[in-house]
CSV table of N, CA and C in Angstrom, one decimal:
chain,number,residue,atom,x,y,z
A,1,MET,N,0.9,-1.7,0.2
A,1,MET,CA,0.6,0.1,0.7
A,1,MET,C,0.9,1.1,0.3
A,2,LEU,N,0.5,2.6,-0.7
A,2,LEU,CA,1.0,3.7,-1.2
A,2,LEU,C,1.0,4.1,1.0
A,3,LYS,N,2.1,4.7,1.1
A,3,LYS,CA,1.7,5.0,2.8
A,3,LYS,C,1.8,6.4,2.8
A,4,ALA,N,1.3,7.2,1.3
A,4,ALA,CA,1.1,9.1,1.1
A,4,ALA,C,-0.4,8.7,1.2
A,5,LYS,N,-0.8,7.4,0.6
A,5,LYS,CA,-2.2,7.7,0.8
A,5,LYS,C,-3.8,7.8,0.8
A,6,PRO,N,-3.5,8.0,2.9
A,6,PRO,CA,-3.7,7.9,3.8
A,6,PRO,C,-3.7,10.0,3.3
A,7,ASN,N,-2.1,10.4,3.5
A,7,ASN,CA,-2.4,11.7,3.8
A,7,ASN,C,-3.4,12.3,2.2
A,8,LEU,N,-3.4,12.0,0.8
A,8,LEU,CA,-3.4,12.4,0.2
A,8,LEU,C,-4.8,12.6,-0.3
A,9,GLU,N,-5.4,11.2,0.7
A,9,GLU,CA,-6.7,10.6,1.0
A,9,GLU,C,-7.8,12.6,1.4
A,10,SER,N,-6.9,12.6,2.8
A,10,SER,CA,-6.7,14.1,3.3
A,10,SER,C,-6.6,15.1,3.0
A,11,ARG,N,-6.0,15.3,2.1
A,11,ARG,CA,-5.9,16.1,1.6
A,11,ARG,C,-7.1,16.2,0.2
A,12,ILE,N,-8.1,14.9,-0.1
A,12,ILE,CA,-8.9,15.8,-1.1
A,12,ILE,C,-9.6,15.5,0.2
A,13,ARG,N,-10.2,14.9,0.6
A,13,ARG,CA,-10.9,15.0,1.3
A,13,ARG,C,-11.4,17.2,1.9
A,14,THR,N,-10.4,17.5,2.9
A,14,THR,CA,-10.2,19.5,2.6
A,14,THR,C,-10.1,20.1,1.1
A,15,LEU,N,-9.8,19.9,0.1
A,15,LEU,CA,-9.8,20.1,-0.8
A,15,LEU,C,-11.4,20.1,-1.5
A,16,LYS,N,-12.2,19.3,-1.4
A,16,LYS,CA,-14.0,18.9,-1.5
A,16,LYS,C,-14.3,19.9,-0.7
A,17,ARG,N,-14.2,20.0,0.8
A,17,ARG,CA,-14.9,20.4,2.0
A,17,ARG,C,-14.6,21.8,2.0
A,18,ASP,N,-12.5,22.4,1.3
A,18,ASP,CA,-12.7,24.4,1.2
A,18,ASP,C,-14.1,24.6,0.1
A,19,TRP,N,-13.8,24.0,-1.1
A,19,TRP,CA,-14.6,24.2,-2.5
A,19,TRP,C,-15.8,23.9,-2.0
A,20,ALA,N,-16.7,23.3,-1.2
A,20,ALA,CA,-18.2,23.1,-1.4
A,20,ALA,C,-18.4,24.4,-0.6
A,21,ILE,N,-17.6,24.9,0.8
A,21,ILE,CA,-17.9,26.7,1.8
A,21,ILE,C,-18.0,27.2,0.6
A,22,ILE,N,-17.0,27.9,-0.2
A,22,ILE,CA,-16.5,28.4,-1.2
A,22,ILE,C,-17.3,28.7,-1.6
A,23,TYR,N,-18.0,27.6,-2.4
A,23,TYR,CA,-19.0,27.3,-3.6
A,23,TYR,C,-20.5,28.1,-2.7
A,24,ASP,N,-21.2,27.7,-1.0
A,24,ASP,CA,-21.9,28.5,-0.5
A,24,ASP,C,-21.7,29.6,-0.7
A,25,MET,N,-20.5,30.1,-0.3
A,25,MET,CA,-20.1,31.7,-0.2
A,25,MET,C,-20.3,32.1,-1.5
A,26,SER,N,-20.0,32.2,-2.0
A,26,SER,CA,-20.3,32.6,-3.3
A,26,SER,C,-21.2,32.5,-4.7
A,27,SER,N,-21.4,31.0,-3.9
A,27,SER,CA,-23.2,30.4,-5.2
A,27,SER,C,-24.6,30.7,-4.2
A,28,GLY,N,-24.4,31.0,-3.3
A,28,GLY,CA,-26.1,30.1,-2.2
A,28,GLY,C,-26.8,31.6,-2.1
A,29,LYS,N,-27.9,31.1,-2.0
A,29,LYS,CA,-28.9,31.5,-1.8
A,29,LYS,C,-29.0,33.3,-1.0
A,30,ASN,N,-28.9,32.5,0.1
A,30,ASN,CA,-28.7,34.0,1.0
A,30,ASN,C,-27.2,34.8,0.9
A,31,ASN,N,-26.4,34.6,0.1
A,31,ASN,CA,-25.2,35.2,0.6
A,31,ASN,C,-24.3,35.4,-0.5
A,32,SER,N,-25.4,36.3,-1.2
A,32,SER,CA,-25.2,37.7,-1.9
A,32,SER,C,-24.3,38.4,-1.1
A,33,GLY,N,-23.8,38.7,-0.4
A,33,GLY,CA,-23.0,40.1,-0.2
A,33,GLY,C,-21.3,39.6,0.0
A,34,PHE,N,-20.7,38.0,-0.6
A,34,PHE,CA,-20.3,37.8,-0.5
A,34,PHE,C,-19.7,37.6,-2.2
A,35,GLY,N,-17.9,37.9,-3.0
A,35,GLY,CA,-17.4,37.9,-3.5
A,35,GLY,C,-16.8,36.7,-3.8
A,36,TRP,N,-15.6,36.6,-5.4
A,36,TRP,CA,-14.8,36.4,-5.5
A,36,TRP,C,-13.6,37.3,-6.1
A,37,ASP,N,-12.0,37.8,-5.4
A,37,ASP,CA,-11.3,38.1,-5.8
A,37,ASP,C,-10.2,37.0,-7.2
A,38,GLU,N,-10.4,37.1,-7.9
A,38,GLU,CA,-9.3,36.7,-9.0
A,38,GLU,C,-7.9,37.1,-8.8
A,39,HIS,N,-7.4,38.1,-8.3
A,39,HIS,CA,-5.9,38.2,-8.0
A,39,HIS,C,-5.6,37.4,-7.1
A,40,ARG,N,-6.6,37.7,-6.2
A,40,ARG,CA,-6.0,36.8,-4.5
A,40,ARG,C,-6.7,35.6,-4.1
A,41,GLN,N,-7.0,35.4,-5.6
A,41,GLN,CA,-8.3,33.9,-5.0
A,41,GLN,C,-8.8,34.0,-3.9
A,42,LEU,N,-9.4,34.6,-3.7
A,42,LEU,CA,-10.1,34.1,-1.8
A,42,LEU,C,-11.2,35.4,-2.1
A,43,VAL,N,-11.8,34.5,-1.6
A,43,VAL,CA,-13.8,35.4,-0.9
A,43,VAL,C,-13.5,36.8,-0.5
A,44,VAL,N,-14.4,38.0,-0.3
A,44,VAL,CA,-14.4,38.8,-0.3
A,44,VAL,C,-15.5,38.9,0.2
A,45,ALA,N,-15.7,39.9,1.4
A,45,ALA,CA,-17.3,40.5,1.9
A,45,ALA,C,-16.4,41.9,2.6
A,46,GLU,N,-18.0,42.3,3.3
A,46,GLU,CA,-17.6,42.9,4.2
A,46,GLU,C,-17.3,41.8,5.4
A,47,ASP,N,-16.8,42.5,6.7
A,47,ASP,CA,-17.0,41.8,7.8
A,47,ASP,C,-17.9,41.6,8.6
A,48,ALA,N,-18.7,42.2,8.5
A,48,ALA,CA,-20.4,42.0,9.2
A,48,ALA,C,-20.5,40.5,8.4
A,49,MET,N,-20.8,40.8,6.7
A,49,MET,CA,-20.7,39.4,6.6
A,49,MET,C,-20.3,38.8,6.7
A,50,TRP,N,-19.2,38.7,6.6
A,50,TRP,CA,-18.2,37.1,7.7
A,50,TRP,C,-18.9,36.5,8.8
A,51,ASN,N,-18.4,37.7,9.5
A,51,ASN,CA,-18.8,37.4,11.0
A,51,ASN,C,-20.2,36.6,11.1
A,52,SER,N,-21.6,37.5,10.5
A,52,SER,CA,-22.9,36.3,10.2
A,52,SER,C,-22.1,35.0,10.0
A,53,TYR,N,-21.9,35.4,8.2
A,53,TYR,CA,-22.0,33.9,7.7
A,53,TYR,C,-20.9,33.1,9.1
A,54,ILE,N,-19.8,33.2,9.4
A,54,ILE,CA,-18.8,32.4,10.6
A,54,ILE,C,-20.0,31.9,11.7
A,55,ASN,N,-20.9,33.0,12.3
A,55,ASN,CA,-21.7,32.6,13.0
A,55,ASN,C,-22.2,30.9,12.8
A,56,SER,N,-22.5,30.7,12.2
A,56,SER,CA,-23.6,29.5,11.3
A,56,SER,C,-23.1,29.0,11.6
A,57,HIS,N,-21.5,28.9,10.7
A,57,HIS,CA,-20.8,28.3,9.2
A,57,HIS,C,-19.1,28.0,10.3
A,58,LYS,N,-18.6,27.2,11.5
A,58,LYS,CA,-17.8,27.7,12.0
A,58,LYS,C,-16.7,27.1,11.2
A,59,GLU,N,-16.8,26.5,10.6
A,59,GLU,CA,-15.1,25.4,9.2
A,59,GLU,C,-15.2,26.9,8.3
A,60,ALA,N,-15.8,27.9,8.2
A,60,ALA,CA,-15.9,28.3,7.5
A,60,ALA,C,-14.6,29.8,7.4
A,61,GLY,N,-14.5,29.8,8.7
A,61,GLY,CA,-13.8,31.0,9.7
A,61,GLY,C,-12.3,31.0,9.3
A,62,GLN,N,-11.8,30.1,8.4
A,62,GLN,CA,-10.3,29.7,8.2
A,62,GLN,C,-9.7,31.0,6.9
A,63,LEU,N,-11.1,30.5,6.6
A,63,LEU,CA,-11.0,30.9,4.8
A,63,LEU,C,-11.1,32.2,4.7
A,64,LYS,N,-11.4,33.2,5.7
A,64,LYS,CA,-11.7,34.8,5.5
A,64,LYS,C,-10.5,34.9,5.1
A,65,TYR,N,-8.8,34.8,5.9
A,65,TYR,CA,-8.4,35.0,5.1
A,65,TYR,C,-7.2,34.1,4.1
A,66,CYS,N,-7.7,33.5,3.3
A,66,CYS,CA,-6.6,31.9,2.8
A,66,CYS,C,-7.2,32.0,1.3
A,67,SER,N,-6.3,32.3,0.3
A,67,SER,CA,-6.8,32.3,-1.2
A,67,SER,C,-6.6,30.4,-1.2
A,68,PHE,N,-7.2,30.0,-2.0
A,68,PHE,CA,-7.8,28.9,-2.2
A,68,PHE,C,-8.0,29.1,-3.8
A,69,PRO,N,-6.2,28.8,-4.5
A,69,PRO,CA,-6.3,29.5,-6.2
A,69,PRO,C,-7.0,27.7,-7.0
A,70,TYR,N,-7.2,26.9,-6.3
A,70,TYR,CA,-7.9,25.6,-7.1
A,70,TYR,C,-9.3,25.5,-7.5
A,71,TYR,N,-10.4,26.9,-6.8
A,71,TYR,CA,-11.4,27.4,-7.3
A,71,TYR,C,-11.9,26.9,-8.5
A,72,ASP,N,-11.5,27.4,-9.5
A,72,ASP,CA,-11.9,28.1,-10.7
A,72,ASP,C,-12.2,26.0,-11.3
A,73,ASN,N,-10.4,25.4,-11.3
A,73,ASN,CA,-10.1,24.7,-11.6
A,73,ASN,C,-11.5,23.6,-10.7
A,74,LEU,N,-11.3,23.6,-10.6
A,74,LEU,CA,-12.9,21.9,-8.9
A,74,LEU,C,-14.4,22.9,-9.7
A,75,LEU,N,-14.5,23.5,-10.4
A,75,LEU,CA,-15.8,24.5,-10.8
A,75,LEU,C,-15.9,23.1,-12.3
A,76,PRO,N,-17.4,23.2,-11.8
A,76,PRO,CA,-18.4,22.2,-13.2
A,76,PRO,C,-17.7,22.7,-14.2
A,77,PRO,N,-17.9,22.5,-15.3
A,77,PRO,CA,-17.2,22.9,-16.7
A,77,PRO,C,-18.9,24.6,-17.2
A,78,THR,N,-20.0,23.8,-17.0
A,78,THR,CA,-20.7,24.2,-17.0
A,78,THR,C,-20.4,26.1,-16.2
A,79,GLN,N,-20.3,25.9,-14.8
A,79,GLN,CA,-19.3,26.9,-14.0
A,79,GLN,C,-18.5,27.9,-14.1
A,80,LYS,N,-17.8,27.2,-15.7
A,80,LYS,CA,-17.1,27.6,-15.0
A,80,LYS,C,-16.8,29.1,-15.7
A,81,ARG,N,-15.5,29.6,-15.3
A,81,ARG,CA,-15.7,32.1,-15.3
A,81,ARG,C,-15.4,32.5,-16.0
A,82,SER,N,-15.2,33.1,-16.8
A,82,SER,CA,-14.9,33.3,-18.3
A,82,SER,C,-14.1,34.0,-18.1
A,83,SER,N,-12.3,34.1,-19.1
A,83,SER,CA,-11.1,34.8,-18.8
A,83,SER,C,-11.2,36.4,-19.2
A,84,HIS,N,-12.7,36.8,-19.6
A,84,HIS,CA,-12.4,38.0,-20.0
A,84,HIS,C,-13.0,39.6,-19.4
C-alpha cells in the first residue's frame, strides 16, 4: 500500500470541504454579499457579512484570509468563469 495514500485522501477531503464552503458563499441563495477576488484567489465580503456567516458556519472562519487557487479548476465545466 502506498504510504502517502492516507495523506492524499485527507487532502482531497479537505479540498472538497473547502471548495463546498466557498461555493456556498459565492453561489448560495442567501449569500449575495460574498464575491470572488480573481487576483488574490479568495472570497471577499464586508466584515459584518463574514461574521454573520462564520457564526452559523464555524468551519468557514479559516477561509476568511486564505487563498484557494483551485476554486476555478474544481468548478463544473458549465460554471467556469470566463477569463475576460
